[in-house]
Amino acid sequence: RFVSWIVPLSDPCRAAMPAPVRLTDQILAAAIRRRSGDHCWIDCYASQDNGLTWSFQAKIGDTGGSNGNPPAMIRLTDGRLCCVFGQRDRKVVLAKYSRDNGKTWSEDQILRADFCSRNGWPDLGYPRLFQRPDGRLLAVYFWCSPERPETHIAATIFDPPGYSD
C-alpha cells in the first residue's frame, strides 16, 4: 500500500525509480533518480519511521544531462551503503559509498569506462547490485563496448574500498 512520497510533491524536480534499503526495523534509506531540465543526479533520502516521513540526506552524484540514470543501492555486510549508477556525460559506471547511512558519500570508484556505442548515444547503466558471499560486489548493467558496440548486458565484479580477503 502507498505510505508516503519520498520527495515532496511540491519539489519541482523529477524524482523517480528509488532504490530503497532497510537499515533497521524502522530506518530506511533510498537513493532516487532526479532531473531538472538537463541536470540529472542521484539523491539520498532517509526515513526514521518506516517510510511515513522522509528527509533529504545528501546528493550522491551527477548522472549526466542525457536523462540521467537510476541507482542501485545495497547495504554491505560491513554496514556501509554502496550506490552504483551510470554517468552518461562521462560514459562510465560508478560506485560510491557511505559510512553514515547516506549523509555523506565517498569519491567516485569507476567500475567501467570503455563505453563505445555504434550510434554514439550514451544509453548505459540501469544497474543491479549484489554482494557475494566472499564480500566482493557484482554490478550488472547495460553497456556498449568496443568489442560489442550494440547494447548488451555486462557485469563487473569488484572490491569495495577497504575490502580484504
mmCIF file with all atom_site columns, N, CA and C in Angstrom, residues 102-162:
data_model
loop_
_atom_site.group_PDB
_atom_site.id
_atom_site.type_symbol
_atom_site.label_atom_id
_atom_site.label_alt_id
_atom_site.label_comp_id
_atom_site.label_asym_id
_atom_site.label_entity_id
_atom_site.label_seq_id
_atom_site.pdbx_PDB_ins_code
_atom_site.Cartn_x
_atom_site.Cartn_y
_atom_site.Cartn_z
_atom_site.occupancy
_atom_site.B_iso_or_equiv
_atom_site.pdbx_formal_charge
_atom_site.auth_seq_id
_atom_site.auth_comp_id
_atom_site.auth_asym_id
_atom_site.auth_atom_id
_atom_site.pdbx_PDB_model_num
ATOM 1   N N  . GLY A 1 102 ? 24.060 7.382   4.492   1.00 0.00 ? 102 GLY A N  1
ATOM 2   C CA . GLY A 1 102 ? 23.655 8.243   3.391   1.00 0.00 ? 102 GLY A CA 1
ATOM 3   C C  . GLY A 1 102 ? 23.838 9.726   3.594   1.00 0.00 ? 102 GLY A C  1
ATOM 4   N N  . LYS A 1 103 ? 24.391 10.143  4.730   1.00 0.00 ? 103 LYS A N  1
ATOM 5   C CA . LYS A 1 103 ? 24.587 11.582  4.968   1.00 0.00 ? 103 LYS A CA 1
ATOM 6   C C  . LYS A 1 103 ? 25.763 12.142  4.178   1.00 0.00 ? 103 LYS A C  1
ATOM 7   N N  . THR A 1 104 ? 26.805 11.341  4.004   1.00 0.00 ? 104 THR A N  1
ATOM 8   C CA . THR A 1 104 ? 27.963 11.744  3.195   1.00 0.00 ? 104 THR A CA 1
ATOM 9   C C  . THR A 1 104 ? 28.354 10.570  2.300   1.00 0.00 ? 104 THR A C  1
ATOM 10  N N  . TRP A 1 105 ? 28.997 10.885  1.182   1.00 0.00 ? 105 TRP A N  1
ATOM 11  C CA . TRP A 1 105 ? 29.352 9.879   0.186   1.00 0.00 ? 105 TRP A CA 1
ATOM 12  C C  . TRP A 1 105 ? 30.801 10.023  -0.245  1.00 0.00 ? 105 TRP A C  1
ATOM 13  N N  . SER A 1 106 ? 31.413 8.900   -0.573  1.00 0.00 ? 106 SER A N  1
ATOM 14  C CA . SER A 1 106 ? 32.815 8.851   -0.989  1.00 0.00 ? 106 SER A CA 1
ATOM 15  C C  . SER A 1 106 ? 33.014 9.475   -2.369  1.00 0.00 ? 106 SER A C  1
ATOM 16  N N  . GLU A 1 107 ? 34.260 9.551   -2.757  1.00 0.00 ? 107 GLU A N  1
ATOM 17  C CA . GLU A 1 107 ? 34.604 9.905   -4.132  1.00 0.00 ? 107 GLU A CA 1
ATOM 18  C C  . GLU A 1 107 ? 34.161 8.759   -5.044  1.00 0.00 ? 107 GLU A C  1
ATOM 19  N N  . ASP A 1 108 ? 34.129 9.030   -6.350  1.00 0.00 ? 108 ASP A N  1
ATOM 20  C CA . ASP A 1 108 ? 33.737 8.026   -7.329  1.00 0.00 ? 108 ASP A CA 1
ATOM 21  C C  . ASP A 1 108 ? 34.726 6.865   -7.377  1.00 0.00 ? 108 ASP A C  1
ATOM 22  N N  . GLN A 1 109 ? 34.215 5.670   -7.482  1.00 0.00 ? 109 GLN A N  1
ATOM 23  C CA . GLN A 1 109 ? 35.001 4.498   -7.847  1.00 0.00 ? 109 GLN A CA 1
ATOM 24  C C  . GLN A 1 109 ? 34.512 4.122   -9.248  1.00 0.00 ? 109 GLN A C  1
ATOM 25  N N  . ILE A 1 110 ? 35.360 4.258   -10.240 1.00 0.00 ? 110 ILE A N  1
ATOM 26  C CA . ILE A 1 110 ? 34.963 3.943   -11.613 1.00 0.00 ? 110 ILE A CA 1
ATOM 27  C C  . ILE A 1 110 ? 34.996 2.433   -11.795 1.00 0.00 ? 110 ILE A C  1
ATOM 28  N N  . LEU A 1 111 ? 33.850 1.878   -12.174 1.00 0.00 ? 111 LEU A N  1
ATOM 29  C CA . LEU A 1 111 ? 33.740 0.439   -12.385 1.00 0.00 ? 111 LEU A CA 1
ATOM 30  C C  . LEU A 1 111 ? 33.941 0.055   -13.841 1.00 0.00 ? 111 LEU A C  1
ATOM 31  N N  . ARG A 1 112 ? 33.533 0.939   -14.742 1.00 0.00 ? 112 ARG A N  1
ATOM 32  C CA . ARG A 1 112 ? 33.632 0.644   -16.179 1.00 0.00 ? 112 ARG A CA 1
ATOM 33  C C  . ARG A 1 112 ? 33.745 1.955   -16.931 1.00 0.00 ? 112 ARG A C  1
ATOM 34  N N  . ALA A 1 113 ? 34.676 2.013   -17.911 1.00 0.00 ? 113 ALA A N  1
ATOM 35  C CA . ALA A 1 113 ? 34.899 3.271   -18.627 1.00 0.00 ? 113 ALA A CA 1
ATOM 36  C C  . ALA A 1 113 ? 35.218 3.082   -20.102 1.00 0.00 ? 113 ALA A C  1
ATOM 37  N N  . ASP A 1 114 ? 34.936 1.925   -20.678 1.00 0.00 ? 114 ASP A N  1
ATOM 38  C CA . ASP A 1 114 ? 35.272 1.689   -22.086 1.00 0.00 ? 114 ASP A CA 1
ATOM 39  C C  . ASP A 1 114 ? 34.043 1.747   -22.995 1.00 0.00 ? 114 ASP A C  1
ATOM 40  N N  . PHE A 1 115 ? 33.082 2.620   -22.668 1.00 0.00 ? 115 PHE A N  1
ATOM 41  C CA . PHE A 1 115 ? 31.831 2.701   -23.421 1.00 0.00 ? 115 PHE A CA 1
ATOM 42  C C  . PHE A 1 115 ? 32.078 3.115   -24.865 1.00 0.00 ? 115 PHE A C  1
ATOM 43  N N  . CYS A 1 116 ? 31.438 2.410   -25.790 1.00 0.00 ? 116 CYS A N  1
ATOM 44  C CA . CYS A 1 116 ? 31.566 2.719   -27.217 1.00 0.00 ? 116 CYS A CA 1
ATOM 45  C C  . CYS A 1 116 ? 30.344 2.150   -27.928 1.00 0.00 ? 116 CYS A C  1
ATOM 46  N N  . SER A 1 117 ? 29.409 3.023   -28.311 1.00 0.00 ? 117 SER A N  1
ATOM 47  C CA . SER A 1 117 ? 28.200 2.531   -28.982 1.00 0.00 ? 117 SER A CA 1
ATOM 48  C C  . SER A 1 117 ? 28.260 2.824   -30.473 1.00 0.00 ? 117 SER A C  1
ATOM 49  N N  . ARG A 1 118 ? 27.612 1.984   -31.230 1.00 0.00 ? 118 ARG A N  1
ATOM 50  C CA . ARG A 1 118 ? 27.582 2.132   -32.688 1.00 0.00 ? 118 ARG A CA 1
ATOM 51  C C  . ARG A 1 118 ? 26.946 3.456   -33.094 1.00 0.00 ? 118 ARG A C  1
ATOM 52  N N  . ASN A 1 119 ? 25.897 3.896   -32.372 1.00 0.00 ? 119 ASN A N  1
ATOM 53  C CA . ASN A 1 119 ? 25.195 5.123   -32.750 1.00 0.00 ? 119 ASN A CA 1
ATOM 54  C C  . ASN A 1 119 ? 25.659 6.357   -31.974 1.00 0.00 ? 119 ASN A C  1
ATOM 55  N N  . GLY A 1 120 ? 26.578 6.188   -31.022 1.00 0.00 ? 120 GLY A N  1
ATOM 56  C CA . GLY A 1 120 ? 27.097 7.328   -30.265 1.00 0.00 ? 120 GLY A CA 1
ATOM 57  C C  . GLY A 1 120 ? 26.245 7.761   -29.092 1.00 0.00 ? 120 GLY A C  1
ATOM 58  N N  . TRP A 1 121 ? 25.030 7.221   -28.955 1.00 0.00 ? 121 TRP A N  1
ATOM 59  C CA . TRP A 1 121 ? 24.127 7.606   -27.884 1.00 0.00 ? 121 TRP A CA 1
ATOM 60  C C  . TRP A 1 121 ? 24.566 6.944   -26.573 1.00 0.00 ? 121 TRP A C  1
ATOM 61  N N  . PRO A 1 122 ? 24.764 7.724   -25.498 1.00 0.00 ? 122 PRO A N  1
ATOM 62  C CA . PRO A 1 122 ? 25.267 7.152   -24.241 1.00 0.00 ? 122 PRO A CA 1
ATOM 63  C C  . PRO A 1 122 ? 24.176 6.523   -23.379 1.00 0.00 ? 122 PRO A C  1
ATOM 64  N N  . ASP A 1 123 ? 23.464 5.569   -23.950 1.00 0.00 ? 123 ASP A N  1
ATOM 65  C CA . ASP A 1 123 ? 22.412 4.880   -23.209 1.00 0.00 ? 123 ASP A CA 1
ATOM 66  C C  . ASP A 1 123 ? 23.048 3.698   -22.494 1.00 0.00 ? 123 ASP A C  1
ATOM 67  N N  . LEU A 1 124 ? 23.286 3.872   -21.194 1.00 0.00 ? 124 LEU A N  1
ATOM 68  C CA . LEU A 1 124 ? 24.033 2.889   -20.416 1.00 0.00 ? 124 LEU A CA 1
ATOM 69  C C  . LEU A 1 124 ? 23.497 2.844   -19.005 1.00 0.00 ? 124 LEU A C  1
ATOM 70  N N  . GLY A 1 125 ? 23.895 1.842   -18.279 1.00 0.00 ? 125 GLY A N  1
ATOM 71  C CA . GLY A 1 125 ? 23.580 1.794   -16.858 1.00 0.00 ? 125 GLY A CA 1
ATOM 72  C C  . GLY A 1 125 ? 22.385 0.957   -16.497 1.00 0.00 ? 125 GLY A C  1
ATOM 73  N N  . TYR A 1 126 ? 21.437 1.536   -15.762 1.00 0.00 ? 126 TYR A N  1
ATOM 74  C CA . TYR A 1 126 ? 20.302 0.821   -15.172 1.00 0.00 ? 126 TYR A CA 1
ATOM 75  C C  . TYR A 1 126 ? 20.805 -0.401  -14.394 1.00 0.00 ? 126 TYR A C  1
ATOM 76  N N  . PRO A 1 127 ? 21.661 -0.160  -13.398 1.00 0.00 ? 127 PRO A N  1
ATOM 77  C CA . PRO A 1 127 ? 22.343 -1.280  -12.734 1.00 0.00 ? 127 PRO A CA 1
ATOM 78  C C  . PRO A 1 127 ? 21.474 -2.039  -11.735 1.00 0.00 ? 127 PRO A C  1
ATOM 79  N N  . ARG A 1 128 ? 21.944 -3.231  -11.449 1.00 0.00 ? 128 ARG A N  1
ATOM 80  C CA . ARG A 1 128 ? 21.511 -4.032  -10.310 1.00 0.00 ? 128 ARG A CA 1
ATOM 81  C C  . ARG A 1 128 ? 22.785 -4.352  -9.552  1.00 0.00 ? 128 ARG A C  1
ATOM 82  N N  . LEU A 1 129 ? 22.703 -4.468  -8.242  1.00 0.00 ? 129 LEU A N  1
ATOM 83  C CA . LEU A 1 129 ? 23.897 -4.587  -7.410  1.00 0.00 ? 129 LEU A CA 1
ATOM 84  C C  . LEU A 1 129 ? 23.703 -5.665  -6.358  1.00 0.00 ? 129 LEU A C  1
ATOM 85  N N  . PHE A 1 130 ? 24.730 -6.478  -6.163  1.00 0.00 ? 130 PHE A N  1
ATOM 86  C CA . PHE A 1 130 ? 24.674 -7.593  -5.217  1.00 0.00 ? 130 PHE A CA 1
ATOM 87  C C  . PHE A 1 130 ? 26.011 -7.713  -4.501  1.00 0.00 ? 130 PHE A C  1
ATOM 88  N N  . GLN A 1 131 ? 25.987 -8.194  -3.262  1.00 0.00 ? 131 GLN A N  1
ATOM 89  C CA . GLN A 1 131 ? 27.222 -8.556  -2.575  1.00 0.00 ? 131 GLN A CA 1
ATOM 90  C C  . GLN A 1 131 ? 27.293 -10.074 -2.515  1.00 0.00 ? 131 GLN A C  1
ATOM 91  N N  . ARG A 1 132 ? 28.421 -10.601 -2.983  1.00 0.00 ? 132 ARG A N  1
ATOM 92  C CA . ARG A 1 132 ? 28.617 -12.048 -2.998  1.00 0.00 ? 132 ARG A CA 1
ATOM 93  C C  . ARG A 1 132 ? 29.012 -12.546 -1.611  1.00 0.00 ? 132 ARG A C  1
ATOM 94  N N  . PRO A 1 133 ? 28.893 -13.843 -1.352  1.00 0.00 ? 133 PRO A N  1
ATOM 95  C CA . PRO A 1 133 ? 29.299 -14.390 -0.049  1.00 0.00 ? 133 PRO A CA 1
ATOM 96  C C  . PRO A 1 133 ? 30.766 -14.123 0.301   1.00 0.00 ? 133 PRO A C  1
ATOM 97  N N  . ASP A 1 134 ? 31.619 -13.951 -0.712  1.00 0.00 ? 134 ASP A N  1
ATOM 98  C CA . ASP A 1 134 ? 33.035 -13.676 -0.441  1.00 0.00 ? 134 ASP A CA 1
ATOM 99  C C  . ASP A 1 134 ? 33.297 -12.191 -0.166  1.00 0.00 ? 134 ASP A C  1
ATOM 100 N N  . GLY A 1 135 ? 32.254 -11.351 -0.145  1.00 0.00 ? 135 GLY A N  1
ATOM 101 C CA . GLY A 1 135 ? 32.395 -9.932  0.158   1.00 0.00 ? 135 GLY A CA 1
ATOM 102 C C  . GLY A 1 135 ? 32.568 -9.040  -1.060  1.00 0.00 ? 135 GLY A C  1
ATOM 103 N N  . ARG A 1 136 ? 32.916 -9.628  -2.196  1.00 0.00 ? 136 ARG A N  1
ATOM 104 C CA . ARG A 1 136 ? 33.058 -8.831  -3.415  1.00 0.00 ? 136 ARG A CA 1
ATOM 105 C C  . ARG A 1 136 ? 31.679 -8.400  -3.905  1.00 0.00 ? 136 ARG A C  1
ATOM 106 N N  . LEU A 1 137 ? 31.638 -7.365  -4.732  1.00 0.00 ? 137 LEU A N  1
ATOM 107 C CA . LEU A 1 137 ? 30.378 -6.838  -5.249  1.00 0.00 ? 137 LEU A CA 1
ATOM 108 C C  . LEU A 1 137 ? 30.234 -7.183  -6.726  1.00 0.00 ? 137 LEU A C  1
ATOM 109 N N  . LEU A 1 138 ? 28.990 -7.332  -7.144  1.00 0.00 ? 138 LEU A N  1
ATOM 110 C CA . LEU A 1 138 ? 28.663 -7.613  -8.534  1.00 0.00 ? 138 LEU A CA 1
ATOM 111 C C  . LEU A 1 138 ? 27.669 -6.560  -9.000  1.00 0.00 ? 138 LEU A C  1
ATOM 112 N N  . ALA A 1 139 ? 28.051 -5.791  -10.010 1.00 0.00 ? 139 ALA A N  1
ATOM 113 C CA . ALA A 1 139 ? 27.148 -4.826  -10.639 1.00 0.00 ? 139 ALA A CA 1
ATOM 114 C C  . ALA A 1 139 ? 26.832 -5.341  -12.042 1.00 0.00 ? 139 ALA A C  1
ATOM 115 N N  . VAL A 1 140 ? 25.551 -5.392  -12.372 1.00 0.00 ? 140 VAL A N  1
ATOM 116 C CA . VAL A 1 140 ? 25.081 -5.814  -13.690 1.00 0.00 ? 140 VAL A CA 1
ATOM 117 C C  . VAL A 1 140 ? 24.369 -4.611  -14.296 1.00 0.00 ? 140 VAL A C  1
ATOM 118 N N  . TYR A 1 141 ? 24.622 -4.328  -15.572 1.00 0.00 ? 141 TYR A N  1
ATOM 119 C CA . TYR A 1 141 ? 24.112 -3.108  -16.205 1.00 0.00 ? 141 TYR A CA 1
ATOM 120 C C  . TYR A 1 141 ? 24.099 -3.308  -17.710 1.00 0.00 ? 141 TYR A C  1
ATOM 121 N N  . PHE A 1 142 ? 23.473 -2.372  -18.451 1.00 0.00 ? 142 PHE A N  1
ATOM 122 C CA . PHE A 1 142 ? 23.608 -2.487  -19.894 1.00 0.00 ? 142 PHE A CA 1
ATOM 123 C C  . PHE A 1 142 ? 24.666 -1.527  -20.386 1.00 0.00 ? 142 PHE A C  1
ATOM 124 N N  . TRP A 1 143 ? 25.316 -1.932  -21.484 1.00 0.00 ? 143 TRP A N  1
ATOM 125 C CA . TRP A 1 143 ? 26.577 -1.320  -21.893 1.00 0.00 ? 143 TRP A CA 1
ATOM 126 C C  . TRP A 1 143 ? 26.819 -1.553  -23.371 1.00 0.00 ? 143 TRP A C  1
ATOM 127 N N  . CYS A 1 144 ? 27.687 -0.755  -23.957 1.00 0.00 ? 144 CYS A N  1
ATOM 128 C CA . CYS A 1 144 ? 28.216 -0.956  -25.307 1.00 0.00 ? 144 CYS A CA 1
ATOM 129 C C  . CYS A 1 144 ? 29.729 -0.852  -25.199 1.00 0.00 ? 144 CYS A C  1
ATOM 130 N N  . SER A 1 145 ? 30.450 -1.824  -25.703 1.00 0.00 ? 145 SER A N  1
ATOM 131 C CA . SER A 1 145 ? 31.906 -1.838  -25.599 1.00 0.00 ? 145 SER A CA 1
ATOM 132 C C  . SER A 1 145 ? 32.527 -1.789  -26.995 1.00 0.00 ? 145 SER A C  1
ATOM 133 N N  . PRO A 1 146 ? 33.819 -1.500  -27.079 1.00 0.00 ? 146 PRO A N  1
ATOM 134 C CA . PRO A 1 146 ? 34.470 -1.514  -28.401 1.00 0.00 ? 146 PRO A CA 1
ATOM 135 C C  . PRO A 1 146 ? 34.304 -2.865  -29.110 1.00 0.00 ? 146 PRO A C  1
ATOM 136 N N  . GLU A 1 147 ? 34.324 -3.956  -28.351 1.00 0.00 ? 147 GLU A N  1
ATOM 137 C CA . GLU A 1 147 ? 34.168 -5.287  -28.946 1.00 0.00 ? 147 GLU A CA 1
ATOM 138 C C  . GLU A 1 147 ? 32.723 -5.590  -29.310 1.00 0.00 ? 147 GLU A C  1
ATOM 139 N N  . ARG A 1 148 ? 31.781 -5.001  -28.548 1.00 0.00 ? 148 ARG A N  1
ATOM 140 C CA . ARG A 1 148 ? 30.356 -5.237  -28.757 1.00 0.00 ? 148 ARG A CA 1
ATOM 141 C C  . ARG A 1 148 ? 29.623 -3.895  -28.695 1.00 0.00 ? 148 ARG A C  1
ATOM 142 N N  . PRO A 1 149 ? 29.634 -3.104  -29.801 1.00 0.00 ? 149 PRO A N  1
ATOM 143 C CA . PRO A 1 149 ? 29.066 -1.749  -29.778 1.00 0.00 ? 149 PRO A CA 1
ATOM 144 C C  . PRO A 1 149 ? 27.549 -1.668  -29.787 1.00 0.00 ? 149 PRO A C  1
ATOM 145 N N  . GLU A 1 150 ? 26.872 -2.801  -29.783 1.00 0.00 ? 150 GLU A N  1
ATOM 146 C CA . GLU A 1 150 ? 25.416 -2.822  -29.632 1.00 0.00 ? 150 GLU A CA 1
ATOM 147 C C  . GLU A 1 150 ? 25.108 -3.020  -28.152 1.00 0.00 ? 150 GLU A C  1
ATOM 148 N N  . THR A 1 151 ? 24.001 -2.471  -27.673 1.00 0.00 ? 151 THR A N  1
ATOM 149 C CA . THR A 1 151 ? 23.642 -2.583  -26.264 1.00 0.00 ? 151 THR A CA 1
ATOM 150 C C  . THR A 1 151 ? 23.536 -4.044  -25.849 1.00 0.00 ? 151 THR A C  1
ATOM 151 N N  . HIS A 1 152 ? 24.179 -4.363  -24.726 1.00 0.00 ? 152 HIS A N  1
ATOM 152 C CA . HIS A 1 152 ? 24.150 -5.716  -24.185 1.00 0.00 ? 152 HIS A CA 1
ATOM 153 C C  . HIS A 1 152 ? 24.257 -5.647  -22.660 1.00 0.00 ? 152 HIS A C  1
ATOM 154 N N  . ILE A 1 153 ? 23.987 -6.745  -22.012 1.00 0.00 ? 153 ILE A N  1
ATOM 155 C CA . ILE A 1 153 ? 24.113 -6.822  -20.559 1.00 0.00 ? 153 ILE A CA 1
ATOM 156 C C  . ILE A 1 153 ? 25.564 -7.152  -20.230 1.00 0.00 ? 153 ILE A C  1
ATOM 157 N N  . ALA A 1 154 ? 26.133 -6.376  -19.318 1.00 0.00 ? 154 ALA A N  1
ATOM 158 C CA . ALA A 1 154 ? 27.519 -6.581  -18.890 1.00 0.00 ? 154 ALA A CA 1
ATOM 159 C C  . ALA A 1 154 ? 27.546 -6.611  -17.363 1.00 0.00 ? 154 ALA A C  1
ATOM 160 N N  . ALA A 1 155 ? 28.664 -7.046  -16.812 1.00 0.00 ? 155 ALA A N  1
ATOM 161 C CA . ALA A 1 155 ? 28.800 -7.117  -15.356 1.00 0.00 ? 155 ALA A CA 1
ATOM 162 C C  . ALA A 1 155 ? 30.229 -6.803  -14.966 1.00 0.00 ? 155 ALA A C  1
ATOM 163 N N  . THR A 1 156 ? 30.372 -6.274  -13.766 1.00 0.00 ? 156 THR A N  1
ATOM 164 C CA . THR A 1 156 ? 31.682 -6.017  -13.175 1.00 0.00 ? 156 THR A CA 1
ATOM 165 C C  . THR A 1 156 ? 31.681 -6.590  -11.771 1.00 0.00 ? 156 THR A C  1
ATOM 166 N N  . ILE A 1 157 ? 32.688 -7.380  -11.462 1.00 0.00 ? 157 ILE A N  1
ATOM 167 C CA . ILE A 1 157 ? 32.915 -7.872  -10.106 1.00 0.00 ? 157 ILE A CA 1
ATOM 168 C C  . ILE A 1 157 ? 34.035 -7.018  -9.535  1.00 0.00 ? 157 ILE A C  1
ATOM 169 N N  . PHE A 1 158 ? 33.817 -6.453  -8.337  1.00 0.00 ? 158 PHE A N  1
ATOM 170 C CA . PHE A 1 158 ? 34.801 -5.505  -7.807  1.00 0.00 ? 158 PHE A CA 1
ATOM 171 C C  . PHE A 1 158 ? 34.833 -5.558  -6.288  1.00 0.00 ? 158 PHE A C  1
ATOM 172 N N  . ASP A 1 159 ? 35.920 -5.052  -5.759  1.00 0.00 ? 159 ASP A N  1
ATOM 173 C CA . ASP A 1 159 ? 36.100 -4.973  -4.307  1.00 0.00 ? 159 ASP A CA 1
ATOM 174 C C  . ASP A 1 159 ? 35.741 -3.579  -3.829  1.00 0.00 ? 159 ASP A C  1
ATOM 175 N N  . PRO A 1 160 ? 34.942 -3.458  -2.781  1.00 0.00 ? 160 PRO A N  1
ATOM 176 C CA . PRO A 1 160 ? 34.722 -2.136  -2.210  1.00 0.00 ? 160 PRO A CA 1
ATOM 177 C C  . PRO A 1 160 ? 36.009 -1.670  -1.530  1.00 0.00 ? 160 PRO A C  1
ATOM 178 N N  . PRO A 1 161 ? 36.262 -0.359  -1.488  1.00 0.00 ? 161 PRO A N  1
ATOM 179 C CA . PRO A 1 161 ? 37.461 0.134   -0.778  1.00 0.00 ? 161 PRO A CA 1
ATOM 180 C C  . PRO A 1 161 ? 37.496 -0.407  0.639   1.00 0.00 ? 161 PRO A C  1
ATOM 181 N N  . GLY A 1 162 ? 38.660 -0.808  1.078   1.00 0.00 ? 162 GLY A N  1
ATOM 182 C CA . GLY A 1 162 ? 38.812 -1.343  2.410   1.00 0.00 ? 162 GLY A CA 1
ATOM 183 C C  . GLY A 1 162 ? 38.548 -2.822  2.512   1.00 0.00 ? 162 GLY A C  1
#
